[in-house]
Amino acid sequence: MISIQINTESTTTSSTTTTSVTTSTPPSSLCANTTSSAFLYKNQFIYSPTSQTYAAGMLNNQFGVYKAYGYQNVTATAIWNAKQKPTTYEAYFVAQGDRNLVVYAASVGTVLWSANTASRVYGEPFCLNMLDTGILMYVDGSGSTIWQTNIEPNG
């Protein structure tokens, strides 16, 4: 479950009220802009929106698209994997403010994989979307494709 915090200001007092809202819909997108990067760490994923059949994220220090059986039930069956350099360090994925998708070895900052999409001119925000088809697609603010896995599983 995802917990969302909503802060509201009261006009008659100076106190802030915090309300927690819980939803069972897992994230299907990871978005960044030129001033804010977005990260996926160990066992963090975005899911195909309708059935959560596919998940993209970090499994065993490997960034990829994996078969899933619903939210938080990701299998080791890889549909697509980034062609990363091997590492003994914990790895993480980042959609960077420069528009690049990168996997880093956390302790040493070594680049293990990159989509090489940095410095291209795209509209903001730019979002990595896990589609119901099993394709992982990176799009700009106008919906134009920056990068995608180009692999659609056979069910």
XYZ file of N, CA and C in Angstrom:
465
model
N 0.826 -1.177 0.000
C 0.000 0.000 0.000
C 0.872 1.242 0.000
N 0.353 2.293 -0.568
C 1.064 3.546 -0.651
C 0.377 4.536 0.263
N 1.120 5.210 1.080
C 0.565 6.223 1.966
C 0.886 7.588 1.404
N -0.132 8.410 1.250
C 0.022 9.753 0.715
C -0.318 10.731 1.817
N 0.538 11.715 2.029
C 0.258 12.728 3.036
C -0.271 13.980 2.378
N -1.348 14.515 2.933
C -1.937 15.746 2.432
C -1.857 16.768 3.553
N -1.183 17.888 3.325
C -1.090 18.948 4.318
C -2.060 20.061 3.952
N -2.840 20.490 4.928
C -3.778 21.584 4.707
C -3.549 22.656 5.744
N -3.617 23.895 5.350
C -3.459 25.024 6.257
C -4.837 25.509 6.678
N -5.020 25.783 7.941
C -6.259 26.333 8.442
C -6.183 27.849 8.355
N -7.257 28.497 7.889
C -7.247 29.953 7.756
C -7.539 30.654 9.068
N -8.122 29.942 10.053
C -8.448 30.576 11.326
C -7.381 30.351 12.391
N -6.524 29.347 12.182
C -5.447 29.101 13.130
C -4.148 28.931 12.364
N -3.053 28.917 13.081
C -1.758 28.756 12.423
C -1.276 27.313 12.427
N -2.142 26.371 12.769
C -1.726 24.965 12.818
C -1.890 24.298 11.453
N -1.158 23.218 11.263
C -1.220 22.428 10.040
C -1.828 21.076 10.376
N -2.773 20.620 9.572
C -3.406 19.335 9.763
C -2.835 18.357 8.745
N -2.438 17.170 9.190
C -1.925 16.143 8.299
C -2.917 15.002 8.249
N -3.314 14.615 7.038
C -4.251 13.520 6.844
C -3.548 12.448 6.037
N -3.609 11.216 6.494
C -3.025 10.110 5.743
C -4.111 9.424 4.934
N -3.839 9.231 3.639
C -4.749 8.547 2.745
C -4.022 7.315 2.234
N -4.669 6.166 2.286
C -4.040 4.934 1.829
C -4.720 4.461 0.561
N -3.905 4.061 -0.403
C -4.425 3.552 -1.668
C -3.753 2.215 -1.982
N -4.463 1.334 -2.676
C -3.887 0.039 -3.020
C -3.325 0.032 -4.441
N -3.345 1.163 -5.120
C -2.820 1.255 -6.476
C -1.326 1.525 -6.439
N -0.508 0.597 -6.929
C 0.939 0.815 -6.927
C 1.334 1.813 -8.019
N 2.495 2.424 -7.894
C 2.933 3.386 -8.912
C 3.249 2.674 -10.232
N 2.884 3.321 -11.348
C 3.217 2.780 -12.665
C 4.196 3.695 -13.393
N 4.542 4.827 -12.771
C 5.460 5.790 -13.380
C 6.473 6.289 -12.360
N 7.618 6.696 -12.872
C 8.661 7.334 -12.078
C 9.071 8.577 -12.857
N 8.811 9.758 -12.293
C 9.019 11.002 -13.031
C 10.096 11.874 -12.393
N 10.810 12.594 -13.249
C 11.860 13.519 -12.827
C 11.719 14.801 -13.647
N 12.484 15.810 -13.276
C 12.584 17.030 -14.073
C 14.001 17.562 -13.933
N 14.299 18.709 -14.505
C 15.683 19.195 -14.513
C 16.191 19.585 -13.130
N 15.315 19.733 -12.154
C 15.758 20.090 -10.806
C 15.571 18.962 -9.791
N 14.993 17.838 -10.214
C 14.717 16.759 -9.273
C 14.836 15.396 -9.951
N 15.718 14.557 -9.449
C 15.893 13.195 -9.962
C 14.942 12.254 -9.236
N 14.721 11.067 -9.794
C 13.871 10.055 -9.168
C 14.658 8.746 -9.084
N 14.494 8.017 -7.979
C 15.320 6.852 -7.683
C 14.498 5.597 -7.461
N 15.112 4.450 -7.777
C 14.609 3.137 -7.387
C 15.772 2.401 -6.730
N 15.549 1.950 -5.510
C 16.565 1.221 -4.771
C 16.186 -0.256 -4.709
N 16.949 -1.039 -3.994
C 16.746 -2.477 -3.860
C 15.272 -2.810 -3.604
N 14.733 -3.688 -4.454
C 13.353 -4.174 -4.345
C 12.291 -3.080 -4.442
N 12.590 -1.997 -5.158
C 11.597 -0.970 -5.445
C 11.248 -1.050 -6.923
N 9.943 -0.939 -7.232
C 9.457 -1.156 -8.588
C 8.325 -0.198 -8.935
N 8.146 -0.011 -10.242
C 6.914 0.554 -10.772
C 6.224 -0.599 -11.495
N 4.897 -0.592 -11.514
C 4.129 -1.742 -11.998
C 3.257 -1.378 -13.187
N 2.964 -2.378 -14.030
C 1.996 -2.156 -15.098
C 0.671 -1.773 -14.430
N -0.005 -0.747 -14.944
C -1.103 -0.129 -14.196
C -2.365 -0.964 -14.016
N -2.745 -1.784 -14.973
C -4.029 -2.469 -14.878
C -3.983 -3.712 -13.998
N -3.039 -4.612 -14.246
C -3.032 -5.885 -13.518
C -1.773 -6.129 -12.700
N -0.810 -5.205 -12.745
C 0.474 -5.386 -12.075
C 1.138 -6.691 -12.502
N 1.024 -7.030 -13.800
C 1.616 -8.231 -14.378
C 3.113 -8.070 -14.590
N 3.576 -6.821 -14.766
C 4.983 -6.526 -14.993
C 5.445 -5.473 -14.000
N 6.723 -5.565 -13.647
C 7.318 -4.598 -12.732
C 8.702 -4.224 -13.236
N 9.019 -2.940 -13.190
C 10.348 -2.462 -13.575
C 11.021 -1.910 -12.333
N 12.260 -2.315 -12.113
C 12.975 -1.822 -10.952
C 14.222 -2.625 -10.654
N 14.664 -2.529 -9.397
C 15.922 -3.132 -8.957
C 15.676 -4.446 -8.217
N 16.090 -5.536 -8.825
C 15.999 -6.854 -8.193
C 17.387 -7.468 -8.205
N 17.911 -7.800 -7.057
C 19.252 -8.388 -6.931
C 20.314 -7.531 -7.631
N 20.262 -6.233 -7.404
C 21.205 -5.257 -7.975
C 21.141 -5.168 -9.493
N 20.078 -5.659 -10.085
C 19.913 -5.645 -11.540
C 18.657 -4.855 -11.901
N 18.822 -3.827 -12.751
C 17.673 -3.075 -13.230
C 17.057 -3.813 -14.399
N 15.735 -4.007 -14.354
C 15.075 -4.703 -15.437
C 13.571 -4.665 -15.327
N 12.933 -5.353 -16.255
C 11.491 -5.566 -16.253
C 11.277 -7.026 -15.902
N 10.434 -7.263 -14.907
C 10.226 -8.605 -14.377
C 8.751 -8.986 -14.414
N 8.484 -10.267 -14.487
C 7.128 -10.783 -14.377
C 6.695 -10.608 -12.923
N 5.447 -10.190 -12.726
C 4.917 -10.002 -11.375
C 3.535 -10.636 -11.284
N 3.177 -11.013 -10.095
C 1.843 -11.546 -9.821
C 1.159 -10.614 -8.837
N 0.982 -9.371 -9.277
C 0.365 -8.352 -8.433
C 1.405 -7.543 -7.683
N 0.931 -6.520 -7.010
C 1.767 -5.589 -6.278
C 2.575 -6.311 -5.202
N 3.855 -6.045 -5.136
C 4.812 -6.598 -4.175
C 5.018 -8.107 -4.322
N 4.729 -8.653 -5.504
C 4.947 -10.073 -5.764
C 5.715 -10.216 -7.078
N 6.933 -9.669 -7.092
C 7.784 -9.669 -8.279
C 8.614 -10.943 -8.305
N 8.654 -11.601 -9.466
C 9.423 -12.831 -9.612
C 10.802 -12.506 -10.200
N 11.677 -13.473 -10.201
C 13.012 -13.308 -10.789
C 12.993 -13.539 -12.297
N 11.810 -13.784 -12.873
C 11.688 -13.985 -14.315
C 11.839 -12.645 -15.023
N 12.979 -12.457 -15.676
C 13.274 -11.188 -16.344
C 12.696 -11.175 -17.755
N 11.975 -10.121 -18.078
C 11.462 -9.886 -19.423
C 12.520 -9.115 -20.208
N 13.199 -8.193 -19.506
C 14.272 -7.382 -20.080
C 15.203 -6.988 -18.935
N 16.509 -7.009 -19.194
C 17.505 -6.548 -18.220
C 18.425 -5.536 -18.867
N 18.805 -4.525 -18.094
C 19.837 -3.591 -18.541
C 21.140 -4.376 -18.644
N 21.904 -4.117 -19.642
C 23.194 -4.801 -19.822
C 24.231 -4.105 -18.933
N 24.148 -4.397 -17.639
C 24.988 -3.753 -16.637
C 26.347 -4.406 -16.496
N 27.297 -3.611 -16.029
C 28.575 -4.161 -15.592
C 28.311 -4.900 -14.287
N 28.967 -6.014 -14.040
C 28.777 -6.728 -12.772
C 29.322 -5.914 -11.600
N 28.715 -6.114 -10.429
C 29.172 -5.409 -9.234
C 28.927 -6.247 -7.993
N 29.764 -6.049 -6.995
C 29.544 -6.663 -5.690
C 28.896 -5.658 -4.746
N 28.753 -4.409 -5.203
C 28.146 -3.347 -4.409
C 26.636 -3.309 -4.616
N 25.946 -2.748 -3.646
C 24.520 -2.478 -3.792
C 24.352 -1.491 -4.948
N 23.359 -1.719 -5.803
C 23.148 -0.841 -6.958
C 21.798 -0.141 -6.835
N 21.667 0.993 -7.516
C 20.393 1.704 -7.562
C 20.217 2.348 -8.930
N 18.951 2.637 -9.259
C 18.572 3.237 -10.536
C 18.160 4.687 -10.295
N 18.505 5.550 -11.246
C 18.078 6.949 -11.135
C 17.669 7.494 -12.504
N 16.525 8.173 -12.519
C 16.129 9.002 -13.654
C 16.644 10.388 -13.276
N 17.722 10.793 -13.900
C 18.447 11.997 -13.490
C 17.830 13.276 -14.065
N 18.168 14.383 -13.423
C 17.730 15.689 -13.881
C 18.249 16.062 -15.250
N 19.329 15.409 -15.710
C 19.855 15.665 -17.061
C 19.163 14.785 -18.103
N 18.114 14.089 -17.697
C 17.281 13.237 -18.554
C 17.888 11.858 -18.841
N 18.956 11.509 -18.171
C 19.563 10.199 -18.399
C 19.017 9.184 -17.410
N 18.916 7.941 -17.848
C 18.579 6.802 -16.993
C 19.876 6.083 -16.695
N 20.187 5.891 -15.392
C 21.491 5.345 -15.020
C 21.342 4.379 -13.853
N 22.133 3.305 -13.865
C 22.277 2.410 -12.723
C 23.677 2.626 -12.169
N 23.748 2.891 -10.861
C 25.022 3.142 -10.180
C 25.308 2.067 -9.145
N 26.589 1.812 -8.904
C 27.029 1.039 -7.741
C 27.083 2.048 -6.597
N 26.276 1.850 -5.576
C 26.048 2.850 -4.551
C 27.301 3.305 -3.811
N 28.098 2.414 -3.324
C 29.237 2.785 -2.480
C 30.338 3.522 -3.227
N 30.483 3.224 -4.512
C 31.594 3.799 -5.267
C 31.160 4.772 -6.353
N 29.852 4.843 -6.640
C 29.353 5.776 -7.636
C 29.675 5.411 -9.070
N 30.107 4.190 -9.316
C 30.445 3.735 -10.660
C 29.180 3.538 -11.477
N 29.184 4.006 -12.724
C 28.061 3.782 -13.627
C 28.119 2.338 -14.111
N 27.026 1.605 -13.874
C 26.933 0.213 -14.306
C 26.190 0.085 -15.626
N 25.294 1.039 -15.884
C 24.512 1.046 -17.117
C 23.941 2.436 -17.319
N 23.785 2.824 -18.570
C 23.177 4.104 -18.907
C 22.394 3.962 -20.201
N 21.247 4.642 -20.273
C 20.449 4.657 -21.499
C 20.983 5.685 -22.490
N 21.943 6.507 -22.055
C 22.557 7.539 -22.910
C 21.533 8.510 -23.485
N 20.631 8.967 -22.640
C 19.616 9.931 -23.064
C 19.879 11.323 -22.507
N 21.024 11.545 -21.886
C 21.347 12.844 -21.284
C 21.549 13.916 -22.345
N 21.280 15.136 -21.938
C 21.551 16.344 -22.728
C 20.725 16.470 -24.001
N 19.769 15.620 -24.202
C 18.864 15.796 -25.329
C 17.759 16.739 -24.874
N 17.186 17.492 -25.767
C 16.173 18.470 -25.403
C 14.797 17.817 -25.445
N 14.164 17.748 -24.295
C 12.833 17.175 -24.164
C 12.029 18.062 -23.227
N 10.711 17.992 -23.349
C 9.838 18.724 -22.442
C 9.783 18.065 -21.078
N 9.454 18.845 -20.064
C 9.353 18.324 -18.697
C 7.910 18.077 -18.330
N 7.618 17.210 -17.372
C 8.545 16.270 -16.742
C 8.851 15.129 -17.702
N 9.820 14.307 -17.361
C 10.114 13.107 -18.123
C 9.852 11.933 -17.205
N 9.098 10.956 -17.720
C 8.605 9.864 -16.881
C 8.921 8.499 -17.477
N 9.323 7.588 -16.615
C 9.525 6.194 -16.961
C 8.207 5.494 -16.641
N 7.588 4.879 -17.646
C 6.278 4.258 -17.484
C 6.349 2.764 -17.757
N 5.791 1.978 -16.841
C 5.655 0.534 -17.046
C 4.296 0.306 -17.670
N 4.266 -0.147 -18.915
C 3.009 -0.331 -19.634
C 2.424 -1.713 -19.399
N 1.125 -1.854 -19.627
C 0.460 -3.150 -19.486
C 0.969 -4.178 -20.489
N 1.617 -3.738 -21.556
C 2.167 -4.642 -22.575
C 3.492 -5.263 -22.161
N 4.102 -4.767 -21.070
C 5.409 -5.250 -20.636
C 6.551 -4.389 -21.145
N 6.231 -3.364 -21.919
C 7.249 -2.438 -22.417
C 7.491 -1.352 -21.368
N 8.753 -1.040 -21.148
C 9.152 0.052 -20.270
C 9.480 1.225 -21.176
N 8.785 2.358 -20.983
C 8.912 3.491 -21.891
C 9.236 4.762 -21.107
N 10.193 5.528 -21.622
C 10.610 6.808 -21.045
C 10.083 7.890 -21.968
N 9.220 8.773 -21.463
C 8.582 9.802 -22.286
C 8.814 11.181 -21.692
N 8.719 12.200 -22.560
C 8.844 13.579 -22.085
C 7.457 14.135 -21.775
N 7.415 15.387 -21.374
C 6.173 16.029 -20.969
C 5.116 16.106 -22.055
N 5.510 16.020 -23.316
C 4.547 16.055 -24.415
C 4.097 14.653 -24.820
N 4.659 13.613 -24.175
C 4.314 12.237 -24.494
C 5.202 11.611 -25.557
N 6.219 12.343 -26.030
C 7.148 11.794 -27.020
C 8.090 10.793 -26.360
N 8.353 9.694 -27.054
C 9.221 8.644 -26.521
C 10.683 9.079 -26.581
N 11.357 8.997 -25.431
C 12.792 9.273 -25.335
C 13.561 7.963 -25.515
N 13.056 6.898 -24.877
C 13.724 5.593 -24.869
C 12.686 4.549 -24.493
N 12.884 3.307 -24.954
C 12.032 2.205 -24.513
C 12.769 0.887 -24.666
N 12.253 -0.148 -24.002
C 12.910 -1.448 -24.020
C 12.764 -2.163 -25.353
N 11.742 -1.871 -26.125
C 11.503 -2.507 -27.424
C 11.250 -4.005 -27.331
N 10.920 -4.486 -26.176
C 10.630 -5.907 -26.018
C 9.239 -6.040 -25.426
N 8.378 -6.736 -26.127
C 7.029 -7.006 -25.633
C 6.912 -8.504 -25.407
N 6.683 -8.887 -24.148
C 6.615 -10.317 -23.840
C 5.416 -10.990 -24.510
N 5.485 -12.299 -24.588
C 4.399 -13.089 -25.190
C 3.434 -13.628 -24.141
N 3.114 -12.820 -23.142
C 2.148 -13.252 -22.145
C 2.731 -13.820 -20.969
